[in-house]
XYZ file of C-alpha atoms in Angstrom:
406
model
C -0.503 -3.178 17.335
C 2.996 -5.242 19.121
C 4.675 -6.428 15.941
C 4.567 -2.238 15.342
C 5.619 -1.083 18.959
C 7.873 -4.314 18.787
C 11.199 -2.758 15.585
C 11.888 0.302 18.110
C 13.037 0.205 21.288
C 10.037 1.047 24.483
C 10.026 4.000 26.986
C 8.606 2.136 29.932
C 9.726 3.163 32.498
C 12.429 5.255 31.171
C 12.197 8.588 32.686
C 9.614 11.395 32.639
C 10.593 13.812 29.607
C 11.759 16.842 31.002
C 9.027 20.054 30.846
C 10.582 22.989 28.651
C 12.187 26.049 30.995
C 9.797 28.220 29.361
C 10.660 31.918 30.980
C 7.489 33.012 33.390
C 7.292 36.434 31.312
C 7.408 35.078 28.514
C 4.441 33.336 29.587
C 2.495 36.094 30.479
C 3.574 38.507 27.822
C 1.897 35.509 25.285
C -1.449 34.867 27.005
C -2.258 38.679 27.165
C -1.473 38.677 23.507
C -4.291 36.346 22.564
C -6.234 38.109 24.448
C -5.587 41.039 23.076
C -5.991 39.254 19.780
C -9.436 37.047 20.662
C -11.059 39.774 21.958
C -11.084 41.316 18.900
C -11.781 39.069 16.449
C -14.811 38.416 18.865
C -15.538 41.705 18.678
C -15.256 42.014 15.383
C -17.697 38.897 14.580
C -14.909 36.481 13.491
C -15.921 33.816 15.732
C -13.781 31.032 13.471
C -10.579 32.644 13.282
C -11.517 33.351 16.787
C -11.603 29.543 18.377
C -8.886 28.714 15.691
C -6.440 30.500 17.788
C -8.019 29.501 20.804
C -7.374 25.799 19.444
C -4.062 26.532 18.550
C -2.859 27.743 21.965
C -4.471 25.426 24.032
C -2.989 22.692 21.801
C 0.935 23.749 21.563
C 1.440 23.195 25.581
C 0.283 19.439 24.830
C 2.565 19.381 21.974
C 6.009 20.591 23.989
C 4.868 18.441 26.805
C 3.946 15.003 25.513
C 4.082 14.948 21.130
C 2.838 11.316 21.010
C -0.375 12.864 22.344
C -0.567 16.455 20.395
C -0.168 13.461 16.874
C -3.405 11.389 18.685
C -5.381 15.467 18.870
C -4.283 16.055 15.649
C -5.264 12.280 14.132
C -8.402 13.216 14.799
C -9.372 16.564 14.029
C -8.788 14.776 10.092
C -11.823 13.593 10.099
C -13.554 16.878 10.481
C -10.300 19.932 9.605
C -13.272 20.992 6.703
C -15.812 22.552 9.247
C -15.530 25.811 7.883
C -16.100 26.460 11.482
C -12.352 25.676 12.506
C -10.979 28.207 9.698
C -7.432 27.512 9.243
C -7.044 25.825 13.483
C -6.202 22.378 11.560
C -2.942 23.033 9.113
C -2.072 25.027 12.405
C -1.908 22.160 14.640
C -0.503 20.192 11.345
C 2.246 22.494 11.910
C 3.061 23.093 16.046
C 3.312 18.973 15.610
C 5.955 19.368 12.440
C 8.045 21.624 15.073
C 7.542 19.780 17.766
C 8.915 16.453 16.504
C 11.907 18.891 14.154
C 12.626 20.005 18.381
C 12.298 16.034 19.833
C 14.124 15.358 16.766
C 17.240 17.164 17.357
C 16.740 16.509 21.009
C 17.627 12.751 20.471
C 19.736 12.444 17.462
C 21.566 9.313 16.973
C 18.509 7.365 18.628
C 16.024 6.646 16.475
C 16.379 2.517 15.160
C 13.393 3.184 12.970
C 15.234 4.866 10.165
C 18.253 2.325 10.797
C 15.445 -1.177 11.088
C 13.404 0.909 7.665
C 15.725 2.533 6.055
C 14.953 0.900 2.504
C 11.775 1.642 3.218
C 12.247 5.632 3.946
C 14.432 5.853 0.796
C 11.067 4.031 -1.101
C 9.098 6.278 0.188
C 12.086 9.728 -0.777
C 12.725 8.063 -4.575
C 8.603 7.903 -5.007
C 8.310 11.799 -4.023
C 11.665 12.837 -6.106
C 9.819 11.266 -9.166
C 7.016 12.837 -8.892
C 9.082 16.205 -8.435
C 10.357 15.050 -11.367
C 8.010 14.652 -12.783
C 7.586 18.368 -13.130
C 9.977 18.768 -16.331
C 7.224 17.821 -18.443
C 3.995 18.644 -17.203
C 1.497 21.251 -19.343
C 1.007 22.888 -16.266
C 3.929 23.277 -13.995
C 2.124 24.688 -11.319
C -0.677 22.287 -10.879
C 1.540 19.462 -10.530
C 4.425 21.357 -7.748
C 0.553 21.879 -5.222
C -0.087 17.587 -6.227
C 3.729 17.066 -4.853
C 4.066 19.392 -2.262
C 0.775 16.841 -0.921
C 2.782 13.933 -1.771
C 5.347 15.296 0.059
C 3.552 16.116 3.446
C 2.575 12.828 3.331
C 5.932 11.325 3.096
C 7.170 13.563 6.086
C 3.257 12.331 8.324
C 4.082 8.598 7.628
C 8.239 9.625 9.134
C 6.924 12.056 11.929
C 3.972 9.129 12.783
C 7.156 6.049 12.309
C 9.708 8.573 14.670
C 7.336 10.024 17.339
C 5.142 6.433 18.195
C 8.045 4.599 20.421
C 6.054 2.392 22.469
C 2.786 0.140 22.377
C 1.173 3.336 24.330
C 1.833 6.092 21.921
C 0.818 3.192 19.502
C -2.866 3.241 21.368
C -3.045 7.080 22.132
C -3.231 7.221 18.158
C -5.227 4.523 16.956
C -8.176 5.411 19.914
C -7.416 8.633 18.442
C -8.631 6.902 14.764
C -11.513 6.249 16.023
C -12.639 8.877 18.624
C -12.587 11.518 15.472
C -14.234 9.484 13.526
C -17.135 9.143 16.135
C -17.131 12.714 16.495
C -17.203 13.279 12.527
C -20.545 11.276 12.851
C -22.011 13.016 15.493
C -21.667 16.317 13.663
C -23.275 15.090 11.146
C -26.356 13.887 12.866
C -27.019 16.996 14.400
C -26.352 19.144 11.399
C -28.682 17.690 9.194
C -27.369 13.854 8.938
C -29.020 13.198 5.357
C -29.678 16.638 4.863
C -28.156 20.199 3.636
C -28.201 21.546 6.939
C -30.120 24.899 7.373
C -27.141 26.442 9.628
C -23.737 28.030 7.395
C -21.813 26.110 10.560
C -20.468 23.092 7.394
C -22.062 21.209 4.688
C -22.666 17.472 5.796
C -24.329 16.344 2.951
C -23.466 15.829 -1.005
C -26.885 15.110 -2.957
C -28.491 13.091 -0.121
C -24.592 11.516 0.649
C -23.757 11.544 4.415
C -19.769 13.251 4.866
C -19.688 13.694 8.428
C -16.999 16.712 9.585
C -17.646 17.970 6.003
C -15.655 16.823 2.715
C -16.394 14.199 0.485
C -18.166 10.863 1.601
C -16.363 8.747 -0.343
C -13.201 9.941 1.836
C -15.143 9.308 4.591
C -15.907 6.322 3.626
C -12.975 5.253 3.943
C -12.116 5.934 7.096
C -15.344 4.547 8.418
C -14.015 1.834 7.199
C -10.614 1.689 8.875
C -11.969 2.457 11.441
C -14.268 -0.271 12.076
C -11.368 -3.120 11.281
C -9.332 -0.572 14.358
C -12.046 -1.108 16.742
C -11.551 -4.882 16.357
C -7.906 -4.976 17.037
C -8.651 -2.587 20.068
C -11.820 -5.013 21.821
C -8.456 -7.418 22.110
C -6.363 -5.250 24.167
C -9.202 -3.587 25.832
C -10.233 -5.218 28.583
C -12.318 -2.768 30.966
C -16.183 -3.783 30.268
C -16.508 0.135 30.352
C -14.107 0.686 27.605
C -15.650 -2.468 25.461
C -19.053 -1.729 25.238
C -17.915 2.695 23.971
C -15.522 0.905 21.226
C -19.179 -1.417 20.639
C -21.101 1.945 21.406
C -18.564 3.863 18.393
C -18.933 0.285 16.131
C -22.278 0.899 16.208
C -22.447 5.245 15.098
C -19.068 4.596 12.884
C -21.327 1.244 10.904
C -24.563 4.379 10.871
C -21.888 6.363 9.498
C -20.225 3.923 6.737
C -23.903 3.141 5.433
C -25.089 6.943 4.876
C -22.034 8.156 3.194
C -23.649 5.507 0.059
C -20.103 4.459 -1.109
C -20.161 1.498 -3.460
C -16.149 2.760 -2.959
C -16.757 1.362 0.514
C -18.654 -1.570 -0.128
C -16.469 -2.703 -1.902
C -13.399 -2.264 0.457
C -14.875 -3.996 3.308
C -15.754 -6.643 1.949
C -11.607 -7.649 0.504
C -10.660 -6.030 4.262
C -13.211 -8.498 5.831
C -12.625 -11.788 3.684
C -8.122 -10.232 4.347
C -9.280 -10.204 7.608
C -10.562 -13.905 8.412
C -7.465 -15.348 6.123
C -4.276 -13.386 7.464
C -6.440 -13.783 11.661
C -6.990 -17.370 12.388
C -7.027 -16.662 15.309
C -9.380 -13.484 15.559
C -12.117 -15.005 13.470
C -14.782 -14.828 16.254
C -14.828 -11.749 16.313
C -14.275 -10.421 13.352
C -17.811 -12.743 12.425
C -19.040 -11.296 15.341
C -19.043 -7.335 14.809
C -20.282 -8.303 10.889
C -22.922 -9.707 12.462
C -22.787 -6.857 15.252
C -22.936 -4.350 11.873
C -25.408 -6.385 9.492
C -27.822 -5.235 12.568
C -27.284 -1.457 12.970
C -26.866 -1.604 8.843
C -31.019 -3.456 9.301
C -32.026 -0.307 11.696
C -30.535 2.341 9.783
C -31.932 1.001 6.619
C -35.389 1.070 7.789
C -35.248 4.411 8.195
C -32.769 5.432 5.144
C -33.850 2.813 2.846
C -32.818 5.390 -0.351
C -29.608 4.939 1.393
C -28.744 1.166 1.291
C -30.557 1.335 -1.747
C -28.407 2.828 -3.840
C -24.856 1.284 -2.166
C -26.511 -2.059 -3.170
C -26.791 -1.052 -6.339
C -23.531 -1.421 -8.176
C -25.119 -1.812 -11.633
C -26.537 0.981 -11.314
C -24.244 3.222 -13.298
C -20.811 4.764 -12.086
C -21.262 8.045 -11.719
C -19.875 9.133 -14.953
C -16.934 7.319 -13.748
C -16.852 4.870 -16.323
C -15.967 8.121 -18.677
C -13.126 8.840 -16.714
C -11.618 5.688 -16.507
C -11.609 5.102 -20.274
C -10.087 8.847 -20.098
C -7.340 7.594 -17.704
C -6.130 4.318 -19.827
C -5.999 6.320 -23.233
C -4.245 9.048 -21.519
C -1.591 6.228 -19.980
C -1.387 4.264 -23.245
C -0.129 7.514 -24.469
C 2.378 8.284 -22.665
C 3.218 4.735 -20.380
C 6.569 4.971 -18.669
C 6.489 9.085 -17.592
C 3.164 9.590 -17.503
C 1.490 12.996 -18.658
C 2.722 14.480 -14.915
C 1.752 14.946 -11.812
C -1.779 16.433 -11.227
C -1.681 16.898 -14.706
C -4.534 14.231 -15.730
C -7.427 17.154 -15.278
C -5.560 20.044 -17.010
C -4.977 17.262 -20.616
C -8.867 15.246 -20.175
C -10.735 16.856 -21.899
C -7.700 16.772 -25.276
C -9.641 12.722 -25.455
C -13.436 14.235 -25.414
C -12.991 13.119 -29.125
C -11.042 10.035 -29.396
C -13.551 7.206 -29.990
C -15.727 5.600 -27.536
C -18.981 7.461 -25.945
C -19.221 9.581 -22.725
C -21.755 9.940 -21.198
C -21.281 12.536 -18.631
C -19.248 15.075 -21.164
C -18.827 17.491 -18.432
C -16.953 15.965 -16.131
C -13.671 16.125 -18.519
C -15.350 19.446 -19.808
C -16.944 22.149 -17.934
C -16.101 20.512 -13.727
C -12.344 18.174 -15.640
C -12.663 15.384 -12.617
C -10.010 13.230 -11.317
C -10.035 9.388 -12.183
C -11.657 8.351 -9.099
C -9.530 5.656 -9.017
C -5.654 6.113 -7.716
C -3.707 3.203 -9.628
C -4.849 4.180 -12.748
C -4.439 9.108 -11.554
C -0.709 7.546 -11.069
C -0.448 5.168 -14.211
C -1.531 8.168 -16.189
C 0.464 10.889 -14.883
C 3.301 9.627 -13.544
C 3.516 6.757 -15.357
C 4.997 3.085 -15.101
C 7.813 4.341 -12.577
C 5.687 6.799 -10.376
C 3.037 2.879 -10.085
C 5.862 1.158 -8.606
C 7.772 3.027 -6.570
C 3.638 3.675 -4.880
C 3.478 -0.594 -5.103
C 6.838 -0.426 -3.459
C 5.637 2.185 -0.468
C 2.497 -0.004 -0.313
C 3.982 -3.237 0.234
C 6.662 -2.147 2.168
C 4.156 -0.600 4.651
C 2.305 -3.569 5.028
C 6.140 -5.522 5.978
C 6.423 -3.096 8.557
C 3.240 -3.393 10.268
C-alpha cells in the first residue's frame, strides 16, 4: 500500500476540502421532490425503485464532501450489485462517482501527479481501448462489438478515477476495507437468502445449480473477488494494530473463505493456489503470516466441508470434466488460428462460434455453441479469438504496467 501511495503527493495535514455552497432553497426543493417521488413509488408497490432513490439521495452528499469515501462505497456495492431489489441504484452510484470525479478534477487541474508519473501506462490503456474500438469495423455484429467496447472503456475510466482519486494512504485504506466489507456482505446475503440452495423469495438468486453466488451474479466471478479479498485481509493485518479491527479481519477472512469454497469454483482454487505460491516468493517477510492464514483457511474449509461435503468434492475434482469448457476452448483456438492478427472483433466470439461446430474434433456439449452460445471462459483465449495477437499484447502490457506501478 505504501508503494501505491508514494507515487502521488500526500494530503495529510493539508487544508480541508471546502464544502460546496448550495443554497438552502435548492436543498429543500430537492428533498421535497425526492420525498414525493419516493412516496409515489412506494404507494404503487415499486419498492425497489424507491429504495434506489433513497440510496442515491444518501450517496450524493458523500460524493460532494469526500469522493474517496464515495468511491470506497461504490467498490463495496459491486459485490452485490446484481440484487434485483437494488434495481439500477448501483449504476446510478457509479454515475455520481464519475460526475464527482469530473468536478474534482476540474478543481485541481494541473495538480494530478499520477498522470505524469504513470503516463506510459495510461497511454497503453488508451491504445488498447482504441484497438478494441477499431475491431468494430470488421465485426460481423457491430452492435455487440460496440457494447463490449463500452464495457472496456468503463473499466479504463474506473482505473483512471481510482488512480487519481486515491491520493494518500488513508484513502487507499478506505478502498481496501470497502473491498473486504463488500465481500463479507455478499457472503452474508447469500447465507441469509438460502446459502447453497435456491432461495424461496424473489429478493435475488443466490445459487446457480447449487453453487453459492453470494449477492448474485456468476459464482466464478464471486470466487475471483473472494480470492482477492483473502489476500487483502493478509495485507490489512500488517497495517491495523487494534485488537478489535484485527479480530474483525480474521472473522471476515473465515466468512469469505466459506463463501469461496461454497462457490465451487475450480478456477478460483487454482487462482488461490498460484496466488499463495507467488505471495510466499515475493513477500518473504510475511511468510509466517501467510502460512498462518493458510492454516486458518484450512480449518475453515474442514469445518465447512463437514456440513457441505458436496462443495469441496466438486472444487477438488479437477479431473471431473470442464462443464463444456473443452469445447469452447477448442473452438476459441480455431477462431484465433483463422484470424490470428486482428481476431473476429471484440464481443463477437459468441456470434461466430456456431460456425465451427462442423470442424474436425469431438464436441460433448453442442448446446453451448449453438442454442445458448457461451463466451470462451478464458480471458486470454477470448482476447486472442476476438482481437488477435495485437489485442492480447495490449492487455498483457496493461496488466504488467499496473503491477509495476503498484
